[in-house]
PDB file of C-alpha atoms and ligand atoms in Angstrom:
ATOM      1  CA  MET A  21     193.187 250.176 -17.610  1.00  0.00           C
ATOM      2  CA  HIS A  22     195.952 247.549 -17.734  1.00  0.00           C
ATOM      3  CA  ASP A  23     196.309 244.886 -15.069  1.00  0.00           C
ATOM      4  CA  ALA A  24     195.960 246.416 -11.654  1.00  0.00           C
ATOM      5  CA  ARG A  25     199.499 247.378 -10.692  1.00  0.00           C
ATOM      6  CA  THR A  26     200.392 249.421  -7.656  1.00  0.00           C
ATOM      7  CA  ALA A  27     202.954 252.210  -7.539  1.00  0.00           C
ATOM      8  CA  ILE A  28     204.189 253.929  -4.404  1.00  0.00           C
ATOM      9  CA  VAL A  29     204.990 257.549  -5.202  1.00  0.00           C
ATOM     10  CA  THR A  30     206.738 259.642  -2.549  1.00  0.00           C
ATOM     11  CA  GLY A  31     206.561 263.403  -2.809  1.00  0.00           C
ATOM     12  CA  ALA A  32     203.195 262.977  -4.535  1.00  0.00           C
ATOM     13  CA  GLY A  33     201.851 266.164  -3.006  1.00  0.00           C
ATOM     14  CA  SER A  34     203.350 268.600  -5.472  1.00  0.00           C
ATOM     15  CA  GLY A  35     205.619 269.188  -8.446  1.00  0.00           C
ATOM     16  CA  ILE A  36     207.245 266.173 -10.096  1.00  0.00           C
ATOM     17  CA  GLY A  37     205.715 263.676  -7.657  1.00  0.00           C
ATOM     18  CA  TYR A  38     202.197 264.942  -8.252  1.00  0.00           C
ATOM     19  CA  ALA A  39     202.644 264.882 -12.035  1.00  0.00           C
ATOM     20  CA  THR A  40     204.109 261.378 -11.799  1.00  0.00           C
ATOM     21  CA  ALA A  41     201.193 260.082  -9.722  1.00  0.00           C
ATOM     22  CA  VAL A  42     198.776 261.386 -12.368  1.00  0.00           C
ATOM     23  CA  ALA A  43     200.842 260.042 -15.300  1.00  0.00           C
ATOM     24  CA  LEU A  44     201.171 256.600 -13.708  1.00  0.00           C
ATOM     25  CA  ALA A  45     197.433 256.571 -12.972  1.00  0.00           C
ATOM     26  CA  ALA A  46     196.788 257.179 -16.670  1.00  0.00           C
ATOM     27  CA  GLU A  47     198.978 254.111 -17.357  1.00  0.00           C
ATOM     28  CA  GLY A  48     196.751 252.000 -15.143  1.00  0.00           C
ATOM     29  CA  TYR A  49     198.716 252.027 -11.888  1.00  0.00           C
ATOM     30  CA  ARG A  50     196.921 252.359  -8.587  1.00  0.00           C
ATOM     31  CA  ILE A  51     198.800 254.907  -6.536  1.00  0.00           C
ATOM     32  CA  VAL A  52     199.989 255.039  -2.952  1.00  0.00           C
ATOM     33  CA  ALA A  53     200.382 258.812  -2.725  1.00  0.00           C
ATOM     34  CA  VAL A  54     202.937 259.558   0.000  1.00  0.00           C
ATOM     35  CA  ASP A  55     203.830 263.046   1.151  1.00  0.00           C
ATOM     36  CA  ILE A  56     204.594 264.886   4.373  1.00  0.00           C
ATOM     37  CA  ALA A  57     201.822 267.350   3.433  1.00  0.00           C
ATOM     38  CA  ALA A  58     198.424 265.720   4.082  1.00  0.00           C
ATOM     39  CA  ASP A  59     196.574 268.192   1.845  1.00  0.00           C
ATOM     40  CA  GLY A  60     198.976 267.324  -0.995  1.00  0.00           C
ATOM     41  CA  THR A  61     198.240 263.602  -0.682  1.00  0.00           C
ATOM     42  CA  GLU A  62     194.496 264.344  -0.862  1.00  0.00           C
ATOM     43  CA  ARG A  63     194.931 266.552  -3.936  1.00  0.00           C
ATOM     44  CA  ALA A  64     197.008 263.835  -5.588  1.00  0.00           C
ATOM     45  CA  ALA A  65     194.375 261.208  -4.758  1.00  0.00           C
ATOM     46  CA  ASP A  66     191.665 263.374  -6.353  1.00  0.00           C
ATOM     47  CA  ALA A  67     193.786 263.865  -9.487  1.00  0.00           C
ATOM     48  CA  VAL A  68     194.500 260.132  -9.694  1.00  0.00           C
ATOM     49  CA  ALA A  69     190.754 259.437  -9.472  1.00  0.00           C
ATOM     50  CA  ALA A  70     190.142 262.004 -12.221  1.00  0.00           C
ATOM     51  CA  ALA A  71     192.727 260.149 -14.332  1.00  0.00           C
ATOM     52  CA  GLY A  72     190.644 256.983 -13.964  1.00  0.00           C
ATOM     53  CA  SER A  73     192.522 255.125 -11.250  1.00  0.00           C
ATOM     54  CA  GLU A  74     192.505 254.829  -7.468  1.00  0.00           C
ATOM     55  CA  ALA A  75     194.835 256.235  -4.832  1.00  0.00           C
ATOM     56  CA  LEU A  76     195.573 255.650  -1.201  1.00  0.00           C
ATOM     57  CA  PRO A  77     196.695 258.980   0.269  1.00  0.00           C
ATOM     58  CA  VAL A  78     199.290 258.556   3.027  1.00  0.00           C
ATOM     59  CA  ALA A  79     200.670 261.498   4.981  1.00  0.00           C
ATOM     60  CA  LEU A  80     204.076 260.690   6.450  1.00  0.00           C
ATOM     61  CA  ASP A  81     207.641 261.895   6.673  1.00  0.00           C
ATOM     62  CA  VAL A  82     209.746 259.608   4.473  1.00  0.00           C
ATOM     63  CA  ARG A  83     212.433 259.723   7.179  1.00  0.00           C
ATOM     64  CA  ASP A  84     210.090 257.728   9.415  1.00  0.00           C
ATOM     65  CA  ALA A  85     210.806 254.162   8.295  1.00  0.00           C
ATOM     66  CA  ASP A  86     208.270 252.613  10.689  1.00  0.00           C
ATOM     67  CA  ALA A  87     205.498 254.827   9.326  1.00  0.00           C
ATOM     68  CA  PHE A  88     206.529 253.978   5.772  1.00  0.00           C
ATOM     69  CA  GLU A  89     206.515 250.243   6.493  1.00  0.00           C
ATOM     70  CA  ALA A  90     203.057 250.520   8.066  1.00  0.00           C
ATOM     71  CA  ALA A  91     201.879 252.402   4.958  1.00  0.00           C
ATOM     72  CA  VAL A  92     203.183 249.639   2.683  1.00  0.00           C
ATOM     73  CA  ASP A  93     201.374 247.052   4.836  1.00  0.00           C
ATOM     74  CA  ARG A  94     198.198 249.110   4.536  1.00  0.00           C
ATOM     75  CA  ALA A  95     198.623 249.486   0.779  1.00  0.00           C
ATOM     76  CA  GLU A  96     199.116 245.743   0.352  1.00  0.00           C
ATOM     77  CA  GLN A  97     195.920 245.086   2.290  1.00  0.00           C
ATOM     78  CA  HIS A  98     194.028 247.799   0.426  1.00  0.00           C
ATOM     79  CA  PHE A  99     195.146 246.968  -3.110  1.00  0.00           C
ATOM     80  CA  GLY A 100     196.287 243.353  -2.647  1.00  0.00           C
ATOM     81  CA  GLY A 101     199.833 242.222  -3.341  1.00  0.00           C
ATOM     82  CA  ALA A 102     203.231 243.845  -3.369  1.00  0.00           C
ATOM     83  CA  PRO A 103     203.837 247.147  -5.134  1.00  0.00           C
ATOM     84  CA  GLU A 104     205.221 246.784  -8.639  1.00  0.00           C
ATOM     85  CA  LEU A 105     206.820 250.226  -8.676  1.00  0.00           C
ATOM     86  CA  LEU A 106     208.473 252.431  -6.079  1.00  0.00           C
ATOM     87  CA  ALA A 107     209.088 255.984  -7.259  1.00  0.00           C
ATOM     88  CA  ASN A 108     211.184 257.856  -4.703  1.00  0.00           C
ATOM     89  CA  ILE A 109     210.563 261.511  -5.538  1.00  0.00           C
ATOM     90  CA  ALA A 110     210.309 263.403  -2.213  1.00  0.00           C
ATOM     91  CA  GLY A 111     213.291 265.683  -1.818  1.00  0.00           C
ATOM     92  CA  ILE A 112     214.517 268.911  -0.276  1.00  0.00           C
ATOM     93  CA  GLY A 113     217.404 271.272  -0.901  1.00  0.00           C
ATOM     94  CA  VAL A 114     219.467 273.822   0.971  1.00  0.00           C
ATOM     95  CA  ALA A 115     221.342 276.601  -0.819  1.00  0.00           C
ATOM     96  CA  ALA A 116     224.834 276.663   0.679  1.00  0.00           C
ATOM     97  CA  THR A 117     228.475 275.907  -0.035  1.00  0.00           C
ATOM     98  CA  LEU A 118     230.129 273.258   2.107  1.00  0.00           C
ATOM     99  CA  THR A 119     231.532 275.713   4.675  1.00  0.00           C
ATOM    100  CA  GLU A 120     228.170 277.468   4.935  1.00  0.00           C
ATOM    101  CA  THR A 121     226.272 274.209   5.477  1.00  0.00           C
ATOM    102  CA  SER A 122     225.290 273.538   9.090  1.00  0.00           C
ATOM    103  CA  ARG A 123     225.375 269.978  10.366  1.00  0.00           C
ATOM    104  CA  GLU A 124     221.618 270.277  10.904  1.00  0.00           C
ATOM    105  CA  ASP A 125     221.001 271.171   7.249  1.00  0.00           C
ATOM    106  CA  TRP A 126     223.379 268.433   6.078  1.00  0.00           C
ATOM    107  CA  ASP A 127     221.503 265.843   8.143  1.00  0.00           C
ATOM    108  CA  ALA A 128     218.131 267.108   6.893  1.00  0.00           C
ATOM    109  CA  VAL A 129     219.095 266.999   3.201  1.00  0.00           C
ATOM    110  CA  LEU A 130     220.891 263.651   3.401  1.00  0.00           C
ATOM    111  CA  GLY A 131     218.067 262.316   5.590  1.00  0.00           C
ATOM    112  CA  VAL A 132     215.259 263.072   3.149  1.00  0.00           C
ATOM    113  CA  ASN A 133     217.126 262.681  -0.149  1.00  0.00           C
ATOM    114  CA  LEU A 134     219.276 259.637   0.570  1.00  0.00           C
ATOM    115  CA  THR A 135     218.747 257.849   3.909  1.00  0.00           C
ATOM    116  CA  ALA A 136     214.980 257.769   3.375  1.00  0.00           C
ATOM    117  CA  LEU A 137     215.562 256.092  -0.015  1.00  0.00           C
ATOM    118  CA  PHE A 138     217.732 253.498   1.685  1.00  0.00           C
ATOM    119  CA  GLU A 139     214.857 252.777   4.061  1.00  0.00           C
ATOM    120  CA  THR A 140     212.027 252.770   1.510  1.00  0.00           C
ATOM    121  CA  CYS A 141     214.001 250.470  -0.800  1.00  0.00           C
ATOM    122  CA  ARG A 142     214.976 248.255   2.141  1.00  0.00           C
ATOM    123  CA  ILE A 143     211.306 247.891   3.064  1.00  0.00           C
ATOM    124  CA  VAL A 144     209.902 247.401  -0.439  1.00  0.00           C
ATOM    125  CA  LEU A 145     212.620 245.287  -2.112  1.00  0.00           C
ATOM    126  CA  PRO A 146     212.004 241.999  -0.228  1.00  0.00           C
ATOM    127  CA  ARG A 147     208.292 242.286  -0.999  1.00  0.00           C
ATOM    128  CA  MET A 148     208.998 242.822  -4.697  1.00  0.00           C
ATOM    129  CA  VAL A 149     211.444 239.919  -4.731  1.00  0.00           C
ATOM    130  CA  ALA A 150     208.887 237.641  -3.048  1.00  0.00           C
ATOM    131  CA  ALA A 151     206.329 238.702  -5.670  1.00  0.00           C
ATOM    132  CA  GLY A 152     208.724 237.800  -8.513  1.00  0.00           C
ATOM    133  CA  GLY A 153     210.037 241.275  -9.345  1.00  0.00           C
ATOM    134  CA  GLY A 154     209.470 244.980  -9.440  1.00  0.00           C
ATOM    135  CA  CYS A 155     210.884 248.316 -10.403  1.00  0.00           C
ATOM    136  CA  ILE A 156     212.409 251.256  -8.566  1.00  0.00           C
ATOM    137  CA  VAL A 157     212.836 254.750  -9.978  1.00  0.00           C
ATOM    138  CA  ASN A 158     214.805 257.145  -7.788  1.00  0.00           C
ATOM    139  CA  VAL A 159     214.844 260.848  -8.508  1.00  0.00           C
ATOM    140  CA  SER A 160     218.379 262.198  -8.501  1.00  0.00           C
ATOM    141  CA  SER A 161     219.290 265.430 -10.292  1.00  0.00           C
ATOM    142  CA  VAL A 162     221.848 266.923 -12.630  1.00  0.00           C
ATOM    143  CA  ALA A 163     223.348 267.946  -9.269  1.00  0.00           C
ATOM    144  CA  GLY A 164     224.172 264.265  -8.802  1.00  0.00           C
ATOM    145  CA  VAL A 165     226.151 264.252 -12.035  1.00  0.00           C
ATOM    146  CA  VAL A 166     227.898 267.645 -12.121  1.00  0.00           C
ATOM    147  CA  GLY A 167     228.716 270.204  -9.457  1.00  0.00           C
ATOM    148  CA  VAL A 168     226.083 272.899  -8.939  1.00  0.00           C
ATOM    149  CA  ARG A 169     227.052 276.088  -7.098  1.00  0.00           C
ATOM    150  CA  ASN A 170     225.801 276.531  -3.531  1.00  0.00           C
ATOM    151  CA  ARG A 171     224.339 273.066  -3.275  1.00  0.00           C
ATOM    152  CA  ALA A 172     226.937 271.080  -1.315  1.00  0.00           C
ATOM    153  CA  ALA A 173     224.631 268.793   0.659  1.00  0.00           C
ATOM    154  CA  TYR A 174     222.169 268.528  -2.231  1.00  0.00           C
ATOM    155  CA  CYS A 175     224.889 267.490  -4.727  1.00  0.00           C
ATOM    156  CA  ALA A 176     226.241 264.913  -2.272  1.00  0.00           C
ATOM    157  CA  SER A 177     222.784 263.475  -1.630  1.00  0.00           C
ATOM    158  CA  LYS A 178     221.866 263.243  -5.311  1.00  0.00           C
ATOM    159  CA  ALA A 179     225.198 261.630  -6.301  1.00  0.00           C
ATOM    160  CA  GLY A 180     224.489 259.155  -3.491  1.00  0.00           C
ATOM    161  CA  VAL A 181     221.095 258.386  -5.026  1.00  0.00           C
ATOM    162  CA  ILE A 182     222.799 257.322  -8.261  1.00  0.00           C
ATOM    163  CA  GLY A 183     225.267 255.095  -6.403  1.00  0.00           C
ATOM    164  CA  LEU A 184     222.543 253.488  -4.307  1.00  0.00           C
ATOM    165  CA  THR A 185     220.393 252.914  -7.389  1.00  0.00           C
ATOM    166  CA  ARG A 186     223.227 251.229  -9.276  1.00  0.00           C
ATOM    167  CA  SER A 187     224.021 248.980  -6.328  1.00  0.00           C
ATOM    168  CA  ILE A 188     220.385 247.854  -6.192  1.00  0.00           C
ATOM    169  CA  ALA A 189     220.477 247.096  -9.936  1.00  0.00           C
ATOM    170  CA  VAL A 190     223.654 245.048  -9.565  1.00  0.00           C
ATOM    171  CA  ASP A 191     222.560 243.129  -6.478  1.00  0.00           C
ATOM    172  CA  TYR A 192     218.945 242.390  -7.398  1.00  0.00           C
ATOM    173  CA  ALA A 193     218.813 242.048 -11.200  1.00  0.00           C
ATOM    174  CA  ASP A 194     218.815 238.268 -10.861  1.00  0.00           C
ATOM    175  CA  ARG A 195     215.663 238.510  -8.728  1.00  0.00           C
ATOM    176  CA  GLY A 196     213.572 240.435 -11.225  1.00  0.00           C
ATOM    177  CA  ILE A 197     214.308 243.921  -9.948  1.00  0.00           C
ATOM    178  CA  ARG A 198     215.183 246.922 -12.105  1.00  0.00           C
ATOM    179  CA  ALA A 199     216.385 250.133 -10.482  1.00  0.00           C
ATOM    180  CA  ASN A 200     217.039 253.342 -12.372  1.00  0.00           C
ATOM    181  CA  ALA A 201     217.684 256.949 -11.457  1.00  0.00           C
ATOM    182  CA  ILE A 202     216.431 260.006 -13.298  1.00  0.00           C
ATOM    183  CA  CYS A 203     218.465 263.219 -13.225  1.00  0.00           C
ATOM    184  CA  PRO A 204     216.291 266.206 -14.093  1.00  0.00           C
ATOM    185  CA  GLY A 205     217.606 269.647 -14.898  1.00  0.00           C
ATOM    186  CA  THR A 206     215.732 272.735 -13.731  1.00  0.00           C
ATOM    187  CA  VAL A 207     212.010 272.032 -13.518  1.00  0.00           C
ATOM    188  CA  ALA A 208     209.304 274.631 -12.911  1.00  0.00           C
ATOM    189  CA  SER A 209     207.820 272.951  -9.839  1.00  0.00           C
ATOM    190  CA  GLU A 210     206.348 274.545  -6.709  1.00  0.00           C
ATOM    191  CA  TRP A 211     209.826 274.267  -5.158  1.00  0.00           C
ATOM    192  CA  ILE A 212     211.505 276.302  -7.890  1.00  0.00           C
ATOM    193  CA  GLY A 213     208.580 278.747  -7.714  1.00  0.00           C
ATOM    194  CA  LYS A 214     209.377 279.334  -4.033  1.00  0.00           C
ATOM    195  CA  ILE A 215     213.107 279.758  -4.716  1.00  0.00           C
ATOM    196  CA  LEU A 216     212.316 282.355  -7.395  1.00  0.00           C
ATOM    197  CA  ALA A 217     209.805 284.193  -5.206  1.00  0.00           C
ATOM    198  CA  ASP A 218     212.414 284.484  -2.441  1.00  0.00           C
ATOM    199  CA  ALA A 219     215.192 285.714  -4.779  1.00  0.00           C
ATOM    200  CA  PRO A 220     216.202 289.402  -4.495  1.00  0.00           C
ATOM    201  CA  ASP A 221     215.336 289.821  -8.204  1.00  0.00           C
ATOM    202  CA  PRO A 222     212.883 287.033  -9.159  1.00  0.00           C
ATOM    203  CA  GLY A 223     212.829 288.013 -12.852  1.00  0.00           C
ATOM    204  CA  ALA A 224     216.609 287.872 -13.169  1.00  0.00           C
ATOM    205  CA  ALA A 225     216.750 284.629 -11.188  1.00  0.00           C
ATOM    206  CA  ARG A 226     214.155 283.066 -13.501  1.00  0.00           C
ATOM    207  CA  GLU A 227     216.065 284.166 -16.583  1.00  0.00           C
ATOM    208  CA  ALA A 228     219.309 282.695 -15.222  1.00  0.00           C
ATOM    209  CA  MET A 229     217.568 279.383 -14.512  1.00  0.00           C
ATOM    210  CA  GLU A 230     215.959 279.308 -17.951  1.00  0.00           C
ATOM    211  CA  LYS A 231     219.236 280.038 -19.716  1.00  0.00           C
ATOM    212  CA  ARG A 232     220.884 276.959 -18.211  1.00  0.00           C
ATOM    213  CA  GLN A 233     218.896 274.746 -20.603  1.00  0.00           C
ATOM    214  CA  LEU A 234     219.829 274.655 -24.295  1.00  0.00           C
ATOM    215  CA  ASP A 235     216.352 275.706 -25.390  1.00  0.00           C
ATOM    216  CA  GLY A 236     216.154 278.493 -22.832  1.00  0.00           C
ATOM    217  CA  ARG A 237     213.281 277.227 -20.720  1.00  0.00           C
ATOM    218  CA  MET A 238     212.756 275.130 -17.636  1.00  0.00           C
ATOM    219  CA  GLY A 239     211.270 271.675 -17.856  1.00  0.00           C
ATOM    220  CA  THR A 240     207.798 270.932 -16.557  1.00  0.00           C
ATOM    221  CA  PRO A 241     206.900 268.389 -13.876  1.00  0.00           C
ATOM    222  CA  GLU A 242     204.869 266.574 -16.522  1.00  0.00           C
ATOM    223  CA  GLU A 243     207.941 266.191 -18.756  1.00  0.00           C
ATOM    224  CA  VAL A 244     209.919 264.585 -15.937  1.00  0.00           C
ATOM    225  CA  ALA A 245     206.923 262.384 -15.143  1.00  0.00           C
ATOM    226  CA  GLU A 246     207.122 261.127 -18.740  1.00  0.00           C
ATOM    227  CA  GLY A 247     210.714 260.083 -18.055  1.00  0.00           C
ATOM    228  CA  ILE A 248     209.719 258.257 -14.881  1.00  0.00           C
ATOM    229  CA  VAL A 249     206.876 256.454 -16.674  1.00  0.00           C
ATOM    230  CA  PHE A 250     209.337 255.538 -19.417  1.00  0.00           C
ATOM    231  CA  LEU A 251     211.839 254.055 -16.938  1.00  0.00           C
ATOM    232  CA  ALA A 252     209.016 252.194 -15.182  1.00  0.00           C
ATOM    233  CA  GLY A 253     208.229 250.401 -18.432  1.00  0.00           C
ATOM    234  CA  ALA A 254     211.643 250.222 -20.123  1.00  0.00           C
ATOM    235  CA  ARG A 255     212.493 246.568 -19.597  1.00  0.00           C
ATOM    236  CA  PHE A 256     216.099 246.862 -20.836  1.00  0.00           C
ATOM    237  CA  ALA A 257     216.901 249.853 -18.613  1.00  0.00           C
ATOM    238  CA  ASN A 258     218.640 248.838 -15.398  1.00  0.00           C
ATOM    239  CA  GLY A 259     221.158 250.729 -13.266  1.00  0.00           C
ATOM    240  CA  SER A 260     220.965 253.783 -15.499  1.00  0.00           C
ATOM    241  CA  ALA A 261     221.137 257.432 -14.508  1.00  0.00           C
ATOM    242  CA  PHE A 262     218.881 258.993 -17.117  1.00  0.00           C
ATOM    243  CA  VAL A 263     219.768 262.653 -17.552  1.00  0.00           C
ATOM    244  CA  MET A 264     216.718 264.670 -18.588  1.00  0.00           C
ATOM    245  CA  ASP A 265     217.836 268.257 -18.459  1.00  0.00           C
ATOM    246  CA  GLY A 266     217.001 270.096 -21.682  1.00  0.00           C
ATOM    247  CA  GLY A 267     220.680 269.847 -22.579  1.00  0.00           C
ATOM    248  CA  MET A 268     221.920 271.633 -19.438  1.00  0.00           C
ATOM    249  CA  THR A 269     224.869 269.281 -18.963  1.00  0.00           C
ATOM    250  CA  ALA A 270     225.585 268.791 -22.685  1.00  0.00           C
ATOM    251  CA  ILE A 271     227.767 271.889 -22.674  1.00  0.00           C
TER     252      ILE A 271
HETATM  253  N1  LIG B 324     212.543 271.117  -9.539  1.00  0.00           N
HETATM  254  C1  LIG B 324     213.752 270.897  -9.991  1.00  0.00           C
HETATM  255  O1  LIG B 324     214.354 271.730 -10.668  1.00  0.00           O
HETATM  256  C2  LIG B 324     214.419 269.565  -9.715  1.00  0.00           C
HETATM  257  C3  LIG B 324     215.561 269.240 -10.460  1.00  0.00           C
HETATM  258  C4  LIG B 324     216.191 268.025 -10.223  1.00  0.00           C
HETATM  259  C5  LIG B 324     215.691 267.159  -9.265  1.00  0.00           C
HETATM  260  N2  LIG B 324     214.587 267.516  -8.559  1.00  0.00           N
HETATM  261  C6  LIG B 324     214.131 266.549  -7.551  1.00  0.00           C
HETATM  262  O2  LIG B 324     212.796 266.198  -7.838  1.00  0.00           O
HETATM  263  C7  LIG B 324     212.128 265.840  -6.629  1.00  0.00           C
HETATM  264  C8  LIG B 324     210.820 266.593  -6.539  1.00  0.00           C
HETATM  265  O3  LIG B 324     211.098 267.984  -6.538  1.00  0.00           O
HETATM  266  P1  LIG B 324     210.024 269.081  -6.960  1.00  0.00           P
HETATM  267  O4  LIG B 324     210.765 270.107  -7.716  1.00  0.00           O
HETATM  268  O5  LIG B 324     208.812 268.449  -7.529  1.00  0.00           O
HETATM  269  O6  LIG B 324     209.744 269.691  -5.509  1.00  0.00           O
HETATM  270  P2  LIG B 324     208.395 270.021  -4.723  1.00  0.00           P
HETATM  271  O7  LIG B 324     208.849 270.735  -3.484  1.00  0.00           O
HETATM  272  O8  LIG B 324     207.406 270.694  -5.605  1.00  0.00           O
HETATM  273  O9  LIG B 324     207.872 268.583  -4.328  1.00  0.00           O
HETATM  274  C9  LIG B 324     208.516 267.796  -3.342  1.00  0.00           C
HETATM  275  C10 LIG B 324     207.474 267.098  -2.513  1.00  0.00           C
HETATM  276  O10 LIG B 324     208.158 266.285  -1.533  1.00  0.00           O
HETATM  277  C11 LIG B 324     207.503 266.435  -0.288  1.00  0.00           C
HETATM  278  N3  LIG B 324     208.431 266.175   0.802  1.00  0.00           N
HETATM  279  C12 LIG B 324     209.481 266.935   1.189  1.00  0.00           C
HETATM  280  N4  LIG B 324     210.054 266.402   2.269  1.00  0.00           N
HETATM  281  C13 LIG B 324     209.348 265.273   2.575  1.00  0.00           C
HETATM  282  C14 LIG B 324     209.453 264.302   3.592  1.00  0.00           C
HETATM  283  N5  LIG B 324     210.405 264.372   4.541  1.00  0.00           N
HETATM  284  N6  LIG B 324     208.578 263.271   3.605  1.00  0.00           N
HETATM  285  C15 LIG B 324     207.598 263.190   2.668  1.00  0.00           C
HETATM  286  N7  LIG B 324     207.440 264.100   1.688  1.00  0.00           N
HETATM  287  C16 LIG B 324     208.307 265.129   1.651  1.00  0.00           C
HETATM  288  C17 LIG B 324     207.006 267.878  -0.283  1.00  0.00           C
HETATM  289  O11 LIG B 324     205.951 268.085   0.657  1.00  0.00           O
HETATM  290  C18 LIG B 324     206.576 268.069  -1.729  1.00  0.00           C
HETATM  291  O12 LIG B 324     205.218 267.739  -1.922  1.00  0.00           O
HETATM  292  C19 LIG B 324     213.114 266.144  -5.503  1.00  0.00           C
HETATM  293  O13 LIG B 324     213.754 264.943  -5.110  1.00  0.00           O
HETATM  294  C20 LIG B 324     214.107 267.089  -6.148  1.00  0.00           C
HETATM  295  O14 LIG B 324     215.367 267.025  -5.544  1.00  0.00           O
HETATM  296  C21 LIG B 324     213.936 268.692  -8.750  1.00  0.00           C
END
């Protein structure tokens, strides 16, 4: 293992977050595995241990800033020192056009995907600055870069993630902070599995999703985790929105 570095990973309970927790563990990071699903945080902690590192599982809703701040305090006591990496991965989506989107759904999607990032970054940034620097990777989406049908609130939230990430890069670069966004295309996570299972014709829905990528397949959570690990270590990457979408937006 490298020097003991700590990474906070939100959404660590499944999909891209889980794969990222494991990939970062293999790189020598100790992991604060945050998820709203307690069983997911425990599974992630076991996988991190199997990858040769150590995890602190923390079950919380990322919209609860006080709970998140208490978790960061706990992590600093447990592991010692400020986190070096914050990977904001927890996210939700609602399938609806703008006129079909209820205010409740809008608030839920913006709350988890964007406002929670504002809070987690607001809590972690001063600690990173005091420690001499750190790195933030925020998960956006191709839906933050191009319009995706029936995803009004989701597109708005993910475009907001890119804007927030760039503003952090601009404002904090001189204090040793790098902030980058990653914009995955369609990834075969638990979430997409549920969307497909609920579709009227799951086979046709899967085929349509696969066809959106140039090589006719969805990405894997592990492939996106590679991108997040890359951005965590890429010292000349700052304020970028790294599109990793199997060529979906190249055409
Ligand atoms: N799967 C895709 O095709 C895809 C594409 C682009 C971007 N993304 C983004 O990647 C991220 C991860 O998605 P995924 O596909 O792995 O989904 P997933 O549903 O498999 O994983 C998301 C995790 O976030 C957790 N979570 C949800 N709301 C939370 C909350 N309020 N507080 C704490 N944890 C919460 C869930 O419990 C879950 O474990 C999301 O931000 C998503 O928008 C996914």
